[in-house]
Coordinates of C-alpha atoms in Angstrom, one line a residue:
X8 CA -52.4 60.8 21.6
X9 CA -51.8 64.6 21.4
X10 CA -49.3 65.5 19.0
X11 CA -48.0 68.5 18.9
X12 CA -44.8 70.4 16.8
X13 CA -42.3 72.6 19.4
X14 CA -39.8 75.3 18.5
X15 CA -39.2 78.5 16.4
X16 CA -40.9 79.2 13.1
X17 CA -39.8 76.8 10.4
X18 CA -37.6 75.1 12.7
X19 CA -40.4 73.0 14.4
X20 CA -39.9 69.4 15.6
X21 CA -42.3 66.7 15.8
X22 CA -43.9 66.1 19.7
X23 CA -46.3 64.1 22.1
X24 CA -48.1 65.4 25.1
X25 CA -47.0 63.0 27.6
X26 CA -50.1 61.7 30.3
X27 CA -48.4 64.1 32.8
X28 CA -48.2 67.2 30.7
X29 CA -44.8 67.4 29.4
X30 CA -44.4 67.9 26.0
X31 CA -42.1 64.8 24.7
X32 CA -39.1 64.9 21.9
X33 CA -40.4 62.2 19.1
X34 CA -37.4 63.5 16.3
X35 CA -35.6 60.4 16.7
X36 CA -38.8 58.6 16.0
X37 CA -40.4 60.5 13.2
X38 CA -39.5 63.4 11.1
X39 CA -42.7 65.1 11.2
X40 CA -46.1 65.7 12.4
X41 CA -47.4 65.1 8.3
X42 CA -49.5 62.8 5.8
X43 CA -47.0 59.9 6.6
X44 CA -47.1 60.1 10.3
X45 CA -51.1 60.2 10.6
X46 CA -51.5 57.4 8.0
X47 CA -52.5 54.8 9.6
X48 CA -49.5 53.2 9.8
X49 CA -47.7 55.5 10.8
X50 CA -50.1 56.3 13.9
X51 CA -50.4 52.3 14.9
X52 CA -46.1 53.1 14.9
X53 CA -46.2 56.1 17.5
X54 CA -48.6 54.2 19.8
X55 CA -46.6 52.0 20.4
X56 CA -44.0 54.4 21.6
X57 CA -42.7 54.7 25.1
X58 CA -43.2 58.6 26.1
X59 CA -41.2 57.7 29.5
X60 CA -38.2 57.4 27.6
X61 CA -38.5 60.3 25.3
X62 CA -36.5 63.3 26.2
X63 CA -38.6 66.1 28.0
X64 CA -39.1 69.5 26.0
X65 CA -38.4 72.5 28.4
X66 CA -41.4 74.7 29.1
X67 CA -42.2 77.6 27.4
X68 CA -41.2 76.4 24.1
X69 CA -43.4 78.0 21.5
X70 CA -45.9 75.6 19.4
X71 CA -46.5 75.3 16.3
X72 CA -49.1 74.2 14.2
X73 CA -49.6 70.3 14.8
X74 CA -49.4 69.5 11.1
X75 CA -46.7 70.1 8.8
X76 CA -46.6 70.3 5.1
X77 CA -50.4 70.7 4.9
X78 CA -51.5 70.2 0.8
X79 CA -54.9 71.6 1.1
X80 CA -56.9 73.9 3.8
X81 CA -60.6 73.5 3.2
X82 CA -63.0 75.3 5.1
X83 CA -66.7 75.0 5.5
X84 CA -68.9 78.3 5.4
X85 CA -72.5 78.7 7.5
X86 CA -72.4 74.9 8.5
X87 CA -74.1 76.7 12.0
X88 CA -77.8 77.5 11.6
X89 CA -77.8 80.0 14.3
X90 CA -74.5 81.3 12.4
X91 CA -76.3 81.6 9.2
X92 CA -79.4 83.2 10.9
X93 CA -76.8 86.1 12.4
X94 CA -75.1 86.6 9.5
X95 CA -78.9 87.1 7.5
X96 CA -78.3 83.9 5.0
X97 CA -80.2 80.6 4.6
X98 CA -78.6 77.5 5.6
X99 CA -77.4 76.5 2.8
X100 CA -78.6 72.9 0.8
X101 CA -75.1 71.6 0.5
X102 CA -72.0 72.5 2.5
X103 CA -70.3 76.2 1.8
X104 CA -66.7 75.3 0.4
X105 CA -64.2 77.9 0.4
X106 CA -60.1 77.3 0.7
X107 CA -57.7 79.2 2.9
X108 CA -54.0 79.6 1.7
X109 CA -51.6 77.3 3.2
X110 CA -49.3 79.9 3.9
X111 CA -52.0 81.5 6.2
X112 CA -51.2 78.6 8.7
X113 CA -49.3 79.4 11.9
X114 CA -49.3 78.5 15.4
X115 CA -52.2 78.5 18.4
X116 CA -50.4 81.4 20.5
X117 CA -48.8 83.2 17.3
X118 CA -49.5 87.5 16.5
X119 CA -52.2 87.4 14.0
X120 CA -51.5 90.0 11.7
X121 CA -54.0 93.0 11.1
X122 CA -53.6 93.0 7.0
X123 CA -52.8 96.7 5.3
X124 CA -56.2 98.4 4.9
X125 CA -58.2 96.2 6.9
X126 CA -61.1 97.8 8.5
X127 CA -63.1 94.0 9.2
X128 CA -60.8 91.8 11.3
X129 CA -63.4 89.2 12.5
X130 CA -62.9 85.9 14.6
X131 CA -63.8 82.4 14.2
X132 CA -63.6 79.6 16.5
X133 CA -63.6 76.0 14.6
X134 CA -63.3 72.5 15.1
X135 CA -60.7 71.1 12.3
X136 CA -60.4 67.8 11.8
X137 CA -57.0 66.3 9.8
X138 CA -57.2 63.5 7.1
X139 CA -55.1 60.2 7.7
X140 CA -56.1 58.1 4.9
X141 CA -56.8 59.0 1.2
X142 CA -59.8 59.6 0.3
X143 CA -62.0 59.7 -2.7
X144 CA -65.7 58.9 -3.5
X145 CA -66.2 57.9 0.1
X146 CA -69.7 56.3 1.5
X147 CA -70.9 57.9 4.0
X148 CA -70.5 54.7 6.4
X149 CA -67.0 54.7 5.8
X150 CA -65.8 58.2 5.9
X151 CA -64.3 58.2 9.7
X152 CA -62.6 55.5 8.6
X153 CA -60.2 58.5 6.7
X154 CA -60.2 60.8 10.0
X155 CA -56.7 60.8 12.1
X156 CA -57.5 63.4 14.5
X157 CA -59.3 67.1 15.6
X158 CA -57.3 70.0 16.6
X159 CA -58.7 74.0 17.2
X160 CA -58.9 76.3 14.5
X161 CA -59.5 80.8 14.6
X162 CA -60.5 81.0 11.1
X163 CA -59.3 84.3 11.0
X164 CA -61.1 86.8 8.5
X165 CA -61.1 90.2 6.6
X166 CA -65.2 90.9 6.2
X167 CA -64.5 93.6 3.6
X168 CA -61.7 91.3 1.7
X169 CA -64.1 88.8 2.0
X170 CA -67.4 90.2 1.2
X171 CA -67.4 93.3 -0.1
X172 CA -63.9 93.3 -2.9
X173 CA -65.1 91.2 -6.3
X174 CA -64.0 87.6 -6.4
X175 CA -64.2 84.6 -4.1
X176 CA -64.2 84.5 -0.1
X177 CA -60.9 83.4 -0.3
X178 CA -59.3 87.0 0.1
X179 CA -61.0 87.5 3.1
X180 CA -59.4 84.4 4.8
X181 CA -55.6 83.5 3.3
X182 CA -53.6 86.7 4.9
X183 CA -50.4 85.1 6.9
X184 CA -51.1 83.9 10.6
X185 CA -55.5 83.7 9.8
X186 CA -55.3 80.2 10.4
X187 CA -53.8 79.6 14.1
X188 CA -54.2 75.4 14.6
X189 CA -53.5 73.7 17.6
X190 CA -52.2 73.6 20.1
X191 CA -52.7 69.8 20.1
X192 CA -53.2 67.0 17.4
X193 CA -55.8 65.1 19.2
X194 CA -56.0 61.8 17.1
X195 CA -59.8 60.3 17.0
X196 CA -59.3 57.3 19.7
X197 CA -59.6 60.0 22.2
X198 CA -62.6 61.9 21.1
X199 CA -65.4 60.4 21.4
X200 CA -67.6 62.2 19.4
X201 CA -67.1 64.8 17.5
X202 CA -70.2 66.2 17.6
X203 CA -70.2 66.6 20.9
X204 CA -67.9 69.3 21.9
X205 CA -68.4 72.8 23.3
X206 CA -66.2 75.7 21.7
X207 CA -65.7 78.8 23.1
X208 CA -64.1 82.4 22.1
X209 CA -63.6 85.6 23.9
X210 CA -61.8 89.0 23.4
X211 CA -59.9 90.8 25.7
X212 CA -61.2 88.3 28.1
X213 CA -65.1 89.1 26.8
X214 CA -66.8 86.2 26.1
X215 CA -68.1 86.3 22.7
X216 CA -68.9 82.9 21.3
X217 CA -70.2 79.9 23.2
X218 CA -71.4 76.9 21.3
X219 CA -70.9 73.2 20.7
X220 CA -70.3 71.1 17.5
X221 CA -74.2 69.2 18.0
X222 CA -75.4 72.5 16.1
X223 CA -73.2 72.1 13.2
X224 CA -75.1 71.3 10.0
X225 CA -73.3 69.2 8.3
X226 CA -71.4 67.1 10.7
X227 CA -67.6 65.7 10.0
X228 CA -68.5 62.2 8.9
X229 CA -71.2 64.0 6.1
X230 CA -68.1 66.5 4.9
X231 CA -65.7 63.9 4.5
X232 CA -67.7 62.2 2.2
X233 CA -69.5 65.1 0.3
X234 CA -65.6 66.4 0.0
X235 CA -64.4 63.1 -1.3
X236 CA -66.8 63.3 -4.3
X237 CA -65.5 66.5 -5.6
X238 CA -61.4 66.3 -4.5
X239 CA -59.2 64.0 -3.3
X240 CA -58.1 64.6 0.4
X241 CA -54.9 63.2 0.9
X242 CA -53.6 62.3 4.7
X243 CA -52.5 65.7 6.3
X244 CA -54.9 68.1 4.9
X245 CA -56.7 69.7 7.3
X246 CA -60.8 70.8 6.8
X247 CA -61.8 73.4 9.8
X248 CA -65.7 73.3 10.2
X249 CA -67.7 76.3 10.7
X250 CA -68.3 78.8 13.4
X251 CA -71.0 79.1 15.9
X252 CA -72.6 82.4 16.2
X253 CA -71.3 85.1 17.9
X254 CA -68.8 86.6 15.6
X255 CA -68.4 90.4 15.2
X256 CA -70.1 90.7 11.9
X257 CA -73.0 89.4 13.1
X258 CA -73.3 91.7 16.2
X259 CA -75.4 94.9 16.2
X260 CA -73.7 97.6 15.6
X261 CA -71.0 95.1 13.9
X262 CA -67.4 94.8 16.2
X263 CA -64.4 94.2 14.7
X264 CA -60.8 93.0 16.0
X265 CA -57.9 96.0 16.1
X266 CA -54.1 96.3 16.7
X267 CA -53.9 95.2 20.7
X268 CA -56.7 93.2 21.6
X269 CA -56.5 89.6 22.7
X270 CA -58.1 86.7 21.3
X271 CA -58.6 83.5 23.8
X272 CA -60.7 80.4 22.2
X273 CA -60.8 76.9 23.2
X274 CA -62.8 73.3 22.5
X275 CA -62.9 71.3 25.1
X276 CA -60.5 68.5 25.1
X277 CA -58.8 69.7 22.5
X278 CA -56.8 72.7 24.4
X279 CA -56.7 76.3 23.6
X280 CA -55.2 79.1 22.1
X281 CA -53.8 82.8 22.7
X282 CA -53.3 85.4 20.0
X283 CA -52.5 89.0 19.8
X284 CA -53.3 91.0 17.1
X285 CA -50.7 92.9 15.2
X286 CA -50.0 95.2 12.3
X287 CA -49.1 93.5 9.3

């Protein structure tokens, strides 16, 4: 399934991408798009749901992000060795684990706001994957077992809020609108593997970023577990995955994202998303 959540901001109602590309009304089946609905039970519930004879959304309704109520936003740093090797770090020996505000989640086509003083709006194109089941002190062989579903992330970040202000990375990354997800909840029947799938990002229609998930360090089966040894991850948070290189701090001289530009970035079979960038 592709789940998805339609209409204005904080008014958004739980959706399905129907087989012929319509998006499909599911209020009168389930509140939301959250931790109860991507629980196991509560996906074996939507399959079994007849999108023919769900009302038809009318085009051109803006999307949201494809989870709501979202209790944590973990995000992995350098899990790309030719990311690390741009940025000048070592891949690290255990997974980079930073958090993003919650409130910086919006949707795939949102503004993304250019923060007060930034000089270092970068890009990020992700693979985020969305817990279903709880979980804690995982095995390894078991920790798909936990995963609903994948969806497209811009980790959006501030380089000089990140790097260069005291403190933790988290600065750098929890402004409003720098986590665009979507536009799709793809739940994991339909992806086959997950470390398998090119991503892709471009700029005013300049490609910057080509990659695929095979590079990824730490892979999503390895972070579920590692994660579940230090938190619990409860269904509907959401863990976005590293970048592939390509970003503007890593180019030579460095390039950065200003008021105007475009931002277009994709994975494939998992859709993709449009942003403009604002002033905050």
């Amino acid at each position: 399934m592709k789940l998805v959540r339609f209409g204005e901001t904080g008014q958004e109602k739980p959706g399905l991408v129907h087989s012929d590309g319509t998006v499909r009304d599911l209020s009168a089946v389930v509140r939301d798009i959250d931790g109860a609905a991507l629980s196991e039970a509560g996906l074996s519930r939507l399959a079994w749901v007849d999108a023919e004879m769900l009302p038809i959304v009318p085009e051109g309704v803006r999307l949201g992000a494809p989870v709501a109520r979202v209790g944590k936003l973990i995000a992995i740093g350098l899990n790309y060795a030719d990311h690390a090797e741009e940025a000048g770090m070592q891949v690290p020996p255990e997974p980079v684990v930073f958090m993003k505000a919650t409130t910086a989640i919006c949707g795939p086509d949102d503004d993304v706001e250019c923060p007060r003083g930034s000089e270092k709006l970068d890009w990020e194109v992700e693979l985020a994957f969305v817990i279903g089941t709880r979980a804690k002190y995982v095995p390894l062989e078991a920790a798909m077992d936990h995963v609903a579903g994948y969806m497209v992330c811009n980790d959006i970040s501030e380089r000089g809020f990140q790097i260069e202000r005291a403190g933790q990375w988290v600065k750098g990354k929890s402004h409003d609108t720098f986590a665009p997800l979507g536009p799709w909840l793809v739940t994991k029947d339909e992806v086959a593997d997950p470390q398998a799938l090119p991503l892709w990002l471009e700029v005013n229609g300049e490609p910057m970023q080509t990659g695929t998930t095979a590079t990824m360090v730490y892979g999503v089966a390895y972070l579920v577990h590692y994660l579940s040894q230090f938190m619990t991850l409860e269904p509907g948070d959401v863990i976005t995955t590293g970048t592939p290189p390509g970003v503007g701090m890593g180019m030579k001289p460095p390039r950065f994202l200003k008021v105007g530009d475009r931002i277009g970035l994709g994975i494939k079979g998992l859709g993709q998303q449009q942003q403009r960038v604002v002033q905050a």
